[in-house]
């Protein structure tokens, strides 16, 4: 079930949580109030505090309903983005990209021992990432910042679903480090992270086979395959060890081996993510500025062309009046589309202006491909309609010209005939 989160109604009526929890197995809710208040008032306004207090009371009602239920349930509460001092988002600042993640469950799923094991896995992973980063110059992201893409494999594996094929996130270890075991009596965290890693490697291999211009360097591909192969080798050695000694699992040496193998899988996924971020998310400030300058120059040239034409064809009123009169005439003219086709510079200039203004939207950068495609398709459709209308108008004019030509060719005979009648009429009669 997916719904907009009516938190205010739940708080006001104190109903709804039990029914939702009883009737549905999965609920996805989106609370829009905090985002709206942030955009309108900013993060430091009293309205934000009031809205957050309302959301806290709503979450409290849901937690109470979960606690009264016998169903094993987990509640995930997280933000999709933060906000800067003006309440906007869409950039890459820490206040915009950082958001909270809070998880609650009515079932026992962690212990102090499992938490210590997770901490050791993370310590080994971070140490290995430091070595890899310094040796191969790969800027692997910090592990404990928990990228949002990590929620995808975490939720998928927790629900018993396949991890999406093109996912690059890593399962959050705290959710799978309980004392219970997974398939084949192995540590559940190790089972989860191995499935996650296999999916990532399968995606990389398929991506490289599907296109020759994948852009991956031979060095990076060899490093990925080597790390994955070493992790798989260690895993099979661990399985062989536990298979030959039935009570080996739970011994300190075996537990340490499990943690080491899990860390190898995590290192592989973080190195892959760091490498692909460097390749797919590069921003060259010099080229960006150069592109903006070229766009500004083209826009100025188009505006100059429009102003020059408007000035040449207008009687008076100044440049601004001429441009306004000409634009209004184009909009009100019966052949406005044809005129727009004849003045492609004006259409291109208006498109460039709209495109430039759209950059001011704080969500524009994430939908830039869709916006540019929409503008291009709309402009192409307008020009296509203009061509069709222009062709029809041209054919109509040719038909009218043919009709006028026929009338003109008949007129001389008529004039001559009438003239002859007039001459005959003026001739003096001869008396017989």
mmCIF file of C-alpha atoms in Angstrom, residues 42-223:
data_model
loop_
_atom_site.group_PDB
_atom_site.id
_atom_site.type_symbol
_atom_site.label_atom_id
_atom_site.label_comp_id
_atom_site.label_asym_id
_atom_site.label_seq_id
_atom_site.Cartn_x
_atom_site.Cartn_y
_atom_site.Cartn_z
ATOM 1 C CA UNK A 42 12.861 27.643 6.125
ATOM 2 C CA UNK A 43 14.251 25.163 8.671
ATOM 3 C CA UNK A 44 14.411 27.583 11.600
ATOM 4 C CA UNK A 45 10.783 28.740 11.528
ATOM 5 C CA UNK A 46 8.290 27.893 14.274
ATOM 6 C CA UNK A 47 6.104 26.112 11.711
ATOM 7 C CA UNK A 48 8.819 23.515 11.205
ATOM 8 C CA UNK A 49 8.948 22.767 14.935
ATOM 9 C CA UNK A 50 5.188 22.408 15.045
ATOM 10 C CA UNK A 51 5.143 20.104 12.026
ATOM 11 C CA UNK A 52 7.978 17.959 13.412
ATOM 12 C CA UNK A 53 6.144 17.670 16.730
ATOM 13 C CA UNK A 54 3.049 16.548 14.841
ATOM 14 C CA UNK A 55 5.046 13.947 12.924
ATOM 15 C CA UNK A 56 6.602 12.688 16.177
ATOM 16 C CA UNK A 57 3.157 12.149 17.664
ATOM 17 C CA UNK A 58 2.069 10.353 14.511
ATOM 18 C CA UNK A 59 5.068 8.027 14.650
ATOM 19 C CA UNK A 60 4.324 7.414 18.314
ATOM 20 C CA UNK A 61 0.813 6.250 17.420
ATOM 21 C CA UNK A 62 2.215 3.860 14.829
ATOM 22 C CA UNK A 63 4.755 2.459 17.286
ATOM 23 C CA UNK A 64 2.004 1.883 19.839
ATOM 24 C CA UNK A 65 -0.047 0.026 17.242
ATOM 25 C CA UNK A 66 2.974 -2.118 16.312
ATOM 26 C CA UNK A 67 3.623 -2.965 19.960
ATOM 27 C CA UNK A 68 0.014 -4.097 20.428
ATOM 28 C CA UNK A 69 0.286 -6.437 17.461
ATOM 29 C CA UNK A 70 1.572 -10.009 17.387
ATOM 30 C CA UNK A 71 3.000 -9.569 13.876
ATOM 31 C CA UNK A 72 6.753 -9.166 13.562
ATOM 32 C CA UNK A 73 6.993 -5.636 12.195
ATOM 33 C CA UNK A 74 9.756 -3.153 11.447
ATOM 34 C CA UNK A 75 9.183 0.569 11.022
ATOM 35 C CA UNK A 76 11.595 2.559 8.851
ATOM 36 C CA UNK A 77 11.502 6.345 9.198
ATOM 37 C CA UNK A 78 13.866 8.323 6.991
ATOM 38 C CA UNK A 79 14.110 11.477 4.929
ATOM 39 C CA UNK A 80 14.764 11.517 1.200
ATOM 40 C CA UNK A 81 16.783 14.740 1.520
ATOM 41 C CA UNK A 82 17.663 17.545 3.890
ATOM 42 C CA UNK A 83 17.407 21.308 3.405
ATOM 43 C CA UNK A 84 19.707 24.277 3.454
ATOM 44 C CA UNK A 85 19.211 27.483 5.410
ATOM 45 C CA UNK A 86 16.570 28.794 2.976
ATOM 46 C CA UNK A 87 14.592 25.564 2.975
ATOM 47 C CA UNK A 88 15.660 24.474 -0.505
ATOM 48 C CA UNK A 89 17.399 21.301 -1.615
ATOM 49 C CA UNK A 90 18.799 19.791 -4.777
ATOM 50 C CA UNK A 91 22.466 20.664 -4.309
ATOM 51 C CA UNK A 92 25.299 18.620 -2.883
ATOM 52 C CA UNK A 93 25.816 20.485 0.387
ATOM 53 C CA UNK A 94 25.923 18.478 3.634
ATOM 54 C CA UNK A 95 22.679 20.014 4.909
ATOM 55 C CA UNK A 96 20.913 19.029 1.684
ATOM 56 C CA UNK A 97 22.137 15.459 1.251
ATOM 57 C CA UNK A 98 22.139 14.367 4.913
ATOM 58 C CA UNK A 99 18.926 12.920 6.326
ATOM 59 C CA UNK A 100 18.012 10.865 9.373
ATOM 60 C CA UNK A 101 17.329 7.108 9.415
ATOM 61 C CA UNK A 102 15.454 5.593 12.362
ATOM 62 C CA UNK A 103 14.300 1.971 12.563
ATOM 63 C CA UNK A 104 12.095 0.349 15.179
ATOM 64 C CA UNK A 105 10.895 -3.245 15.547
ATOM 65 C CA UNK A 106 8.587 -5.032 17.954
ATOM 66 C CA UNK A 107 10.699 -8.193 17.680
ATOM 67 C CA UNK A 108 14.019 -9.005 19.265
ATOM 68 C CA UNK A 109 16.582 -8.931 16.483
ATOM 69 C CA UNK A 110 19.875 -7.707 17.926
ATOM 70 C CA UNK A 111 22.043 -8.409 20.922
ATOM 71 C CA UNK A 112 25.130 -6.830 22.407
ATOM 72 C CA UNK A 113 27.227 -9.627 20.935
ATOM 73 C CA UNK A 114 25.822 -9.156 17.425
ATOM 74 C CA UNK A 115 26.407 -5.398 17.675
ATOM 75 C CA UNK A 116 30.030 -6.044 18.595
ATOM 76 C CA UNK A 117 30.403 -8.351 15.591
ATOM 77 C CA UNK A 118 29.010 -5.665 13.264
ATOM 78 C CA UNK A 119 31.404 -3.136 14.752
ATOM 79 C CA UNK A 120 34.350 -5.454 14.039
ATOM 80 C CA UNK A 121 33.202 -6.002 10.440
ATOM 81 C CA UNK A 122 32.957 -2.253 9.919
ATOM 82 C CA UNK A 123 36.396 -1.658 11.439
ATOM 83 C CA UNK A 124 38.020 -4.209 9.133
ATOM 84 C CA UNK A 125 36.122 -2.822 6.143
ATOM 85 C CA UNK A 126 37.170 0.762 6.831
ATOM 86 C CA UNK A 127 40.796 -0.270 7.342
ATOM 87 C CA UNK A 128 40.814 -2.179 4.046
ATOM 88 C CA UNK A 129 39.131 0.725 2.262
ATOM 89 C CA UNK A 130 41.845 3.077 3.523
ATOM 90 C CA UNK A 131 44.492 0.765 2.079
ATOM 91 C CA UNK A 132 42.676 0.418 -1.239
ATOM 92 C CA UNK A 133 42.058 4.151 -1.514
ATOM 93 C CA UNK A 134 45.688 5.030 -0.851
ATOM 94 C CA UNK A 135 46.998 2.352 -3.183
ATOM 95 C CA UNK A 136 44.610 2.577 -6.138
ATOM 96 C CA UNK A 137 43.480 6.180 -5.638
ATOM 97 C CA UNK A 138 39.830 5.127 -5.418
ATOM 98 C CA UNK A 139 37.694 7.506 -3.380
ATOM 99 C CA UNK A 140 35.453 4.924 -1.746
ATOM 100 C CA UNK A 141 32.583 6.587 0.178
ATOM 101 C CA UNK A 142 32.528 6.531 3.955
ATOM 102 C CA UNK A 143 30.815 3.379 5.095
ATOM 103 C CA UNK A 144 28.857 4.666 8.056
ATOM 104 C CA UNK A 145 27.243 7.520 6.203
ATOM 105 C CA UNK A 146 24.840 4.832 4.890
ATOM 106 C CA UNK A 147 24.044 6.011 1.350
ATOM 107 C CA UNK A 148 20.362 6.012 0.557
ATOM 108 C CA UNK A 149 20.886 3.372 -2.110
ATOM 109 C CA UNK A 150 21.765 0.962 0.729
ATOM 110 C CA UNK A 151 18.086 0.940 1.667
ATOM 111 C CA UNK A 152 17.246 -0.878 -1.585
ATOM 112 C CA UNK A 153 19.118 -4.136 -0.889
ATOM 113 C CA UNK A 154 18.358 -3.873 2.823
ATOM 114 C CA UNK A 155 14.593 -3.763 2.342
ATOM 115 C CA UNK A 156 14.682 -6.295 -0.495
ATOM 116 C CA UNK A 157 16.605 -8.907 1.488
ATOM 117 C CA UNK A 158 14.595 -8.240 4.655
ATOM 118 C CA UNK A 159 11.391 -8.935 2.702
ATOM 119 C CA UNK A 160 12.831 -12.025 1.060
ATOM 120 C CA UNK A 161 12.904 -10.425 -2.400
ATOM 121 C CA UNK A 162 15.569 -10.336 -5.078
ATOM 122 C CA UNK A 163 17.824 -7.292 -5.011
ATOM 123 C CA UNK A 164 17.083 -5.081 -8.066
ATOM 124 C CA UNK A 165 19.453 -5.879 -10.906
ATOM 125 C CA UNK A 166 21.058 -2.439 -11.328
ATOM 126 C CA UNK A 167 21.408 -1.675 -7.634
ATOM 127 C CA UNK A 168 24.846 -0.594 -6.395
ATOM 128 C CA UNK A 169 24.026 -0.273 -2.710
ATOM 129 C CA UNK A 170 25.193 -2.573 0.094
ATOM 130 C CA UNK A 171 22.914 -4.133 2.666
ATOM 131 C CA UNK A 172 23.109 -2.296 5.998
ATOM 132 C CA UNK A 173 24.821 -4.852 8.287
ATOM 133 C CA UNK A 174 22.984 -3.993 11.510
ATOM 134 C CA UNK A 175 19.751 -5.403 10.091
ATOM 135 C CA UNK A 176 21.183 -8.877 9.433
ATOM 136 C CA UNK A 177 23.587 -9.384 12.334
ATOM 137 C CA UNK A 178 21.166 -11.083 14.706
ATOM 138 C CA UNK A 179 21.945 -14.231 16.624
ATOM 139 C CA UNK A 180 19.749 -16.398 14.394
ATOM 140 C CA UNK A 181 21.286 -18.099 11.382
ATOM 141 C CA UNK A 182 20.384 -17.932 7.721
ATOM 142 C CA UNK A 183 20.196 -20.635 5.043
ATOM 143 C CA UNK A 184 22.574 -23.579 5.424
ATOM 144 C CA UNK A 185 23.140 -22.641 9.088
ATOM 145 C CA UNK A 186 25.459 -19.750 8.261
ATOM 146 C CA UNK A 187 25.652 -16.283 9.731
ATOM 147 C CA UNK A 188 22.720 -14.300 8.352
ATOM 148 C CA UNK A 189 24.812 -11.197 7.677
ATOM 149 C CA UNK A 190 27.288 -13.211 5.619
ATOM 150 C CA UNK A 191 24.469 -14.837 3.630
ATOM 151 C CA UNK A 192 22.856 -11.451 2.919
ATOM 152 C CA UNK A 193 26.016 -9.641 1.892
ATOM 153 C CA UNK A 194 27.082 -12.536 -0.369
ATOM 154 C CA UNK A 195 23.774 -12.436 -2.269
ATOM 155 C CA UNK A 196 24.118 -8.662 -2.516
ATOM 156 C CA UNK A 197 27.671 -8.895 -3.874
ATOM 157 C CA UNK A 198 26.761 -11.548 -6.443
ATOM 158 C CA UNK A 199 24.024 -9.273 -7.766
ATOM 159 C CA UNK A 200 26.469 -6.368 -8.079
ATOM 160 C CA UNK A 201 29.051 -8.487 -9.923
ATOM 161 C CA UNK A 202 26.410 -9.884 -12.259
ATOM 162 C CA UNK A 203 25.310 -6.341 -13.087
ATOM 163 C CA UNK A 204 28.875 -5.267 -13.883
ATOM 164 C CA UNK A 205 29.544 -8.264 -16.124
ATOM 165 C CA UNK A 206 26.245 -7.803 -17.969
ATOM 166 C CA UNK A 207 26.881 -4.087 -18.384
ATOM 167 C CA UNK A 208 30.320 -4.702 -19.864
ATOM 168 C CA UNK A 209 28.983 -7.334 -22.266
ATOM 169 C CA UNK A 210 26.081 -5.168 -23.425
ATOM 170 C CA UNK A 211 28.202 -2.228 -24.561
ATOM 171 C CA UNK A 212 31.780 -1.915 -25.711
ATOM 172 C CA UNK A 213 31.904 1.747 -24.710
ATOM 173 C CA UNK A 214 31.294 1.066 -21.010
ATOM 174 C CA UNK A 215 34.249 3.259 -20.053
ATOM 175 C CA UNK A 216 35.637 0.915 -17.376
ATOM 176 C CA UNK A 217 39.419 0.798 -17.343
ATOM 177 C CA UNK A 218 41.131 -2.574 -17.574
ATOM 178 C CA UNK A 219 42.787 -1.892 -14.235
ATOM 179 C CA UNK A 220 39.461 -1.294 -12.507
ATOM 180 C CA UNK A 221 37.845 -4.390 -14.037
ATOM 181 C CA UNK A 222 40.783 -6.586 -13.022
ATOM 182 C CA UNK A 223 40.642 -5.172 -9.497
#
